[in-house]
Tab-separated table of C-alpha atoms in Angstrom:
chain	number	residue	atom	x	y	z
A	1	UNK	CA	-2.589	1.015	-9.520
A	2	UNK	CA	1.020	1.457	-10.720
A	3	UNK	CA	0.996	-0.921	-13.709
A	4	UNK	CA	2.507	0.714	-16.817
A	5	UNK	CA	1.079	-2.081	-18.977
A	6	UNK	CA	-2.455	-1.330	-17.774
A	7	UNK	CA	-1.908	2.380	-18.400
A	8	UNK	CA	-0.662	1.728	-21.923
A	9	UNK	CA	-3.569	-0.639	-22.688
A	10	UNK	CA	-6.100	1.932	-21.518
A	11	UNK	CA	-4.898	4.527	-23.994
A	12	UNK	CA	-6.743	2.927	-26.889
A	13	UNK	CA	-9.765	1.414	-25.114
A	14	UNK	CA	-10.853	0.375	-21.604
A	15	UNK	CA	-8.735	-2.585	-20.510
A	16	UNK	CA	-9.790	-5.479	-18.272
A	17	UNK	CA	-8.073	-5.048	-14.909
A	18	UNK	CA	-8.080	-8.836	-14.426
A	19	UNK	CA	-5.427	-9.024	-17.155
A	20	UNK	CA	-3.027	-6.897	-15.076
A	21	UNK	CA	-2.637	-8.456	-11.614
A	22	UNK	CA	0.402	-8.717	-9.370
A	23	UNK	CA	1.315	-9.663	-5.820
A	24	UNK	CA	3.698	-7.117	-4.340
A	25	UNK	CA	6.040	-8.443	-1.650
A	26	UNK	CA	8.573	-6.123	-0.040
A	27	UNK	CA	10.999	-7.467	2.580
A	28	UNK	CA	13.143	-4.893	4.358
A	29	UNK	CA	15.050	-7.173	6.740
A	30	UNK	CA	18.761	-6.213	6.805
A	31	UNK	CA	20.736	-8.609	4.636
A	32	UNK	CA	17.552	-10.186	3.265
A	33	UNK	CA	15.910	-7.416	1.289
A	34	UNK	CA	13.604	-8.609	-1.483
A	35	UNK	CA	11.158	-6.969	-3.865
A	36	UNK	CA	8.667	-8.755	-6.099
A	37	UNK	CA	5.825	-7.385	-8.221
A	38	UNK	CA	5.504	-9.604	-11.270
A	39	UNK	CA	2.403	-8.862	-13.288
A	40	UNK	CA	0.363	-11.681	-14.846
A	41	UNK	CA	-2.406	-11.815	-17.432
A	42	UNK	CA	-5.924	-13.169	-17.123
A	43	UNK	CA	-5.025	-16.804	-17.876
A	44	UNK	CA	-2.968	-16.859	-14.653
A	45	UNK	CA	-5.748	-15.370	-12.512
A	46	UNK	CA	-8.449	-17.239	-10.624
A	47	UNK	CA	-10.815	-15.906	-8.013
A	48	UNK	CA	-13.858	-17.063	-6.122
A	49	UNK	CA	-15.566	-16.143	-2.860
A	50	UNK	CA	-12.605	-17.200	-0.717
A	51	UNK	CA	-9.505	-17.333	-2.950
A	52	UNK	CA	-7.540	-14.996	-5.214
A	53	UNK	CA	-4.921	-16.856	-7.251
A	54	UNK	CA	-2.184	-14.913	-9.064
A	55	UNK	CA	0.024	-17.386	-10.906
A	56	UNK	CA	1.799	-19.557	-8.321
A	57	UNK	CA	0.830	-17.287	-5.408
A	58	UNK	CA	-2.566	-17.071	-3.736
A	59	UNK	CA	-4.588	-15.338	-1.021
A	60	UNK	CA	-7.207	-17.415	0.779
A	61	UNK	CA	-9.756	-16.305	3.362
A	62	UNK	CA	-10.749	-18.993	5.863
A	63	UNK	CA	-12.993	-17.981	8.783
A	64	UNK	CA	-10.870	-15.587	10.846
A	65	UNK	CA	-7.602	-15.825	8.921
A	66	UNK	CA	-6.222	-14.518	5.626
A	67	UNK	CA	-3.502	-16.866	4.375
A	68	UNK	CA	-1.072	-15.545	1.761
A	69	UNK	CA	1.008	-18.205	0.016
A	70	UNK	CA	3.937	-16.608	-1.789
A	71	UNK	CA	5.879	-18.224	-4.634
A	72	UNK	CA	7.615	-15.412	-6.501
A	73	UNK	CA	10.999	-14.250	-7.783
A	74	UNK	CA	12.722	-11.068	-6.670
A	75	UNK	CA	13.714	-8.207	-8.908
A	76	UNK	CA	16.318	-7.698	-10.322
A	77	UNK	CA	18.311	-10.880	-9.610
A	78	UNK	CA	15.563	-13.525	-9.576
A	79	UNK	CA	16.058	-14.855	-6.031
A	80	UNK	CA	13.246	-17.024	-4.704
A	81	UNK	CA	10.649	-15.350	-2.474
A	82	UNK	CA	8.574	-18.156	-0.972
A	83	UNK	CA	6.663	-18.573	2.254
A	84	UNK	CA	3.374	-18.075	4.048
A	85	UNK	CA	1.847	-15.085	5.792
A	86	UNK	CA	-1.166	-15.458	8.059
A	87	UNK	CA	-3.181	-12.376	9.039
A	88	UNK	CA	-5.635	-12.634	11.952
A	89	UNK	CA	-7.913	-9.565	12.152
A	90	UNK	CA	-8.755	-8.341	15.628
A	91	UNK	CA	-11.898	-6.675	14.247
A	92	UNK	CA	-13.370	-6.485	10.739
A	93	UNK	CA	-14.707	-3.186	9.419
A	94	UNK	CA	-17.047	-2.321	6.552
A	95	UNK	CA	-16.148	1.361	6.559
A	96	UNK	CA	-15.444	3.033	3.192
A	97	UNK	CA	-15.097	6.671	2.223
A	98	UNK	CA	-14.423	8.497	-1.065
A	99	UNK	CA	-10.996	9.999	-1.612
A	100	UNK	CA	-12.072	12.421	-4.357
A	101	UNK	CA	-14.948	14.837	-4.866
A	102	UNK	CA	-16.458	12.759	-7.683
A	103	UNK	CA	-16.430	9.690	-5.392
A	104	UNK	CA	-14.784	7.528	-8.040
A	105	UNK	CA	-12.002	6.446	-5.690
A	106	UNK	CA	-12.701	4.786	-2.362
A	107	UNK	CA	-10.670	3.596	0.592
A	108	UNK	CA	-11.507	1.494	3.603
A	109	UNK	CA	-9.605	-0.496	6.226
A	110	UNK	CA	-10.742	-4.116	6.334
A	111	UNK	CA	-8.689	-4.943	9.431
A	112	UNK	CA	-6.878	-1.835	10.701
A	113	UNK	CA	-5.532	-3.843	13.615
A	114	UNK	CA	-4.491	-7.468	13.184
A	115	UNK	CA	-1.961	-10.066	14.240
A	116	UNK	CA	0.430	-11.432	11.641
A	117	UNK	CA	2.563	-14.585	11.475
A	118	UNK	CA	5.309	-14.618	8.845
A	119	UNK	CA	7.048	-17.840	7.871
A	120	UNK	CA	9.360	-17.418	4.889
A	121	UNK	CA	11.547	-20.136	3.385
A	122	UNK	CA	13.325	-17.812	0.931
A	123	UNK	CA	14.701	-15.761	2.535
A	124	UNK	CA	14.608	-17.694	5.813
A	125	UNK	CA	12.631	-15.396	8.115
A	126	UNK	CA	10.097	-15.934	10.886
A	127	UNK	CA	8.368	-13.351	13.021
A	128	UNK	CA	5.058	-12.340	14.564
A	129	UNK	CA	3.693	-8.886	15.132
A	130	UNK	CA	1.112	-6.230	14.367
A	131	UNK	CA	-0.507	-5.957	10.940
A	132	UNK	CA	-2.780	-3.624	8.991
A	133	UNK	CA	-5.046	-4.587	6.075
A	134	UNK	CA	-6.994	-2.149	3.892
A	135	UNK	CA	-8.447	-1.699	0.410
A	136	UNK	CA	-8.301	0.942	-2.319
A	137	UNK	CA	-10.513	0.841	-5.391
A	138	UNK	CA	-11.251	3.197	-8.262
A	139	UNK	CA	-13.408	3.585	-11.343
A	140	UNK	CA	-10.757	5.557	-13.209
A	141	UNK	CA	-7.000	6.107	-13.196
A	142	UNK	CA	-5.611	7.863	-10.118
A	143	UNK	CA	-4.033	10.395	-12.490
A	144	UNK	CA	-7.475	11.835	-13.283
A	145	UNK	CA	-8.390	13.532	-9.968
A	146	UNK	CA	-5.231	13.510	-7.824
A	147	UNK	CA	-2.012	15.476	-7.587
A	148	UNK	CA	-0.568	13.872	-4.465
A	149	UNK	CA	-1.389	12.432	-1.082
A	150	UNK	CA	0.203	11.561	2.228
A	151	UNK	CA	-1.157	8.613	4.197
A	152	UNK	CA	-0.253	7.378	7.642
A	153	UNK	CA	-1.487	4.934	10.251
A	154	UNK	CA	-0.460	4.538	13.857
A	155	UNK	CA	-1.368	2.152	16.678
A	156	UNK	CA	-2.682	4.040	19.717
A	157	UNK	CA	-2.405	3.101	23.394
A	158	UNK	CA	-6.067	2.084	23.662
A	159	UNK	CA	-5.670	-0.501	20.887
A	160	UNK	CA	-7.235	1.666	18.199
A	161	UNK	CA	-5.616	2.544	14.883
A	162	UNK	CA	-5.478	6.173	13.770
A	163	UNK	CA	-5.388	6.783	10.021
A	164	UNK	CA	-4.810	10.091	8.228
A	165	UNK	CA	-5.381	10.488	4.479
A	166	UNK	CA	-4.191	13.927	3.375
A	167	UNK	CA	-5.265	14.270	-0.272
A	168	UNK	CA	-4.559	17.050	-2.775
A	169	UNK	CA	-6.699	17.054	-5.933
A	170	UNK	CA	-6.054	18.602	-9.336
A	171	UNK	CA	-9.032	20.883	-8.741
A	172	UNK	CA	-7.148	22.496	-5.877
A	173	UNK	CA	-9.617	21.129	-3.329
A	174	UNK	CA	-8.042	19.172	-0.497
A	175	UNK	CA	-9.652	16.254	1.274
A	176	UNK	CA	-8.586	15.308	4.764
A	177	UNK	CA	-9.679	12.019	6.332
A	178	UNK	CA	-8.729	11.465	9.967
A	179	UNK	CA	-10.380	8.420	11.537
A	180	UNK	CA	-9.792	6.258	14.579
A	181	UNK	CA	-10.764	2.585	14.281
A	182	UNK	CA	-11.416	1.111	17.715
A	183	UNK	CA	-11.197	-2.468	18.997
A	184	UNK	CA	-14.977	-2.590	19.600
A	185	UNK	CA	-15.654	-1.982	15.893
A	186	UNK	CA	-16.613	1.682	16.205
A	187	UNK	CA	-15.186	4.433	14.013
A	188	UNK	CA	-14.490	7.895	15.384
A	189	UNK	CA	-13.332	10.936	13.401
A	190	UNK	CA	-10.778	13.230	14.978
A	191	UNK	CA	-9.368	16.642	14.194
A	192	UNK	CA	-6.053	16.126	12.475
A	193	UNK	CA	-3.265	18.507	13.494
A	194	UNK	CA	-1.524	20.880	11.102
A	195	UNK	CA	0.518	19.586	8.207
A	196	UNK	CA	4.289	19.889	8.407
A	197	UNK	CA	6.926	19.255	5.773
A	198	UNK	CA	9.343	16.365	6.178
A	199	UNK	CA	12.812	16.102	4.709
A	200	UNK	CA	12.719	15.410	0.989
A	201	UNK	CA	13.704	11.951	-0.203
A	202	UNK	CA	16.679	11.119	-2.371
A	203	UNK	CA	14.405	11.465	-5.412
A	204	UNK	CA	13.330	14.890	-4.087
A	205	UNK	CA	9.799	13.836	-3.197
A	206	UNK	CA	8.287	16.304	-0.745
A	207	UNK	CA	6.605	14.414	2.088
A	208	UNK	CA	4.247	15.806	4.716
A	209	UNK	CA	2.977	14.581	8.071
A	210	UNK	CA	0.289	15.879	10.401
A	211	UNK	CA	1.612	15.928	13.939
A	212	UNK	CA	0.662	17.705	17.158
A	213	UNK	CA	1.556	21.373	17.541
A	214	UNK	CA	5.037	22.190	18.829
A	215	UNK	CA	6.311	18.705	17.967
A	216	UNK	CA	8.318	17.424	15.023
A	217	UNK	CA	7.932	14.251	13.006
A	218	UNK	CA	11.185	12.430	12.314
A	219	UNK	CA	12.000	9.595	9.929
A	220	UNK	CA	13.218	6.418	11.620
A	221	UNK	CA	13.576	4.499	8.372
A	222	UNK	CA	13.023	5.303	4.714
A	223	UNK	CA	11.820	1.984	3.309
A	224	UNK	CA	11.010	2.941	-0.272
A	225	UNK	CA	12.525	5.855	-2.158
A	226	UNK	CA	11.337	5.971	-5.768
A	227	UNK	CA	10.760	8.787	-8.296
A	228	UNK	CA	7.049	8.972	-7.434
A	229	UNK	CA	6.472	7.133	-4.143
A	230	UNK	CA	8.014	6.988	-0.687
A	231	UNK	CA	7.308	4.677	2.259
A	232	UNK	CA	8.701	5.540	5.686
A	233	UNK	CA	8.515	4.750	9.370
A	234	UNK	CA	8.060	7.962	11.343
A	235	UNK	CA	8.181	9.004	14.963
A	236	UNK	CA	5.718	11.743	15.866
A	237	UNK	CA	3.059	12.872	18.324
A	238	UNK	CA	-0.645	12.423	17.618
A	239	UNK	CA	-3.576	13.175	19.914
A	240	UNK	CA	-1.119	13.722	22.740
A	241	UNK	CA	0.599	10.345	22.313
A	242	UNK	CA	4.044	9.544	20.989
A	243	UNK	CA	3.441	7.188	18.083
A	244	UNK	CA	5.283	5.191	15.453
A	245	UNK	CA	3.575	5.584	12.082
A	246	UNK	CA	3.785	3.842	8.751
A	247	UNK	CA	3.767	6.680	6.236
A	248	UNK	CA	3.397	6.849	2.459
A	249	UNK	CA	3.613	9.689	-0.047
A	250	UNK	CA	2.395	9.449	-3.648
A	251	UNK	CA	3.284	12.101	-6.234
A	252	UNK	CA	0.973	11.512	-9.208
A	253	UNK	CA	2.639	13.811	-11.810
A	254	UNK	CA	5.874	11.907	-11.168
A	255	UNK	CA	4.039	8.573	-11.571
A	256	UNK	CA	2.579	9.405	-14.982
A	257	UNK	CA	5.759	11.019	-16.319
A	258	UNK	CA	7.097	9.245	-19.406
A	259	UNK	CA	10.468	8.637	-17.756
A	260	UNK	CA	8.799	6.884	-14.800
A	261	UNK	CA	6.547	4.793	-17.021
A	262	UNK	CA	9.609	3.592	-18.929
A	263	UNK	CA	11.419	2.692	-15.684
A	264	UNK	CA	8.526	0.833	-14.049
A	265	UNK	CA	8.873	-2.414	-16.080
A	266	UNK	CA	12.278	-2.946	-14.438
A	267	UNK	CA	10.526	-3.115	-11.074
A	268	UNK	CA	7.297	-4.652	-12.341
A	269	UNK	CA	8.022	-7.176	-15.112
A	270	UNK	CA	5.300	-8.872	-17.089
A	271	UNK	CA	6.935	-12.208	-17.860
A	272	UNK	CA	4.548	-14.934	-16.591
A	273	UNK	CA	6.300	-17.898	-18.223
A	274	UNK	CA	9.696	-17.121	-16.710
A	275	UNK	CA	8.357	-16.486	-13.208
A	276	UNK	CA	5.627	-19.123	-12.941
């Protein structure tokens, strides 16, 4: 979705997305922060019904577990990022919904609530906890219909996961998706509260969060602060419950700006021989 190489290739003629694949790994552990998003061409890609291979890394689905084997190098200093992540869904969902009026972009949570086991060799980290697994797909560039969006997900007391997609389109029409994914496999829409502005990021990205009336959302941790995208952990109130939310903001005009496109290769190199 953020590949500058794919964007450049599409200027002349439709490009094959299989030639522009990457595994993004972000580790935020204090003292062990790592970022990897090395893009690889089609000769490094293999996929079948159960496996998606991207160079030396791979995702494999086996019965009730998604295993992610990571063998990458961090940007910008080339440290090893190796290890295994196992994701065990508590319930699988087949829910999808369009994000735009033309229905060319779709989102759906595959496992909105899951258990994760992380075993990293480089850096040396081990932990278990709660996980979330979803999918975004599109038939055109996200720059065509969208201006910006805010997305958040929060684990509720009853074991369900509440997701809010707050989308602003270039047409001026807003789309608001507020869904609760329950442990029994059911999906229930809910009325999202009013939008409130959050503190701008260091790159002056304006973020928003929908939180219950007469309450304020606060940022516990700003995980990613880039010219076009921010990822945060927020504390807020939703449906009468105090919740911790993973929150993301995407500013599309910032993403497609020439300055951003020229900076992206520093975070997303396309050097398969060096990193394989």
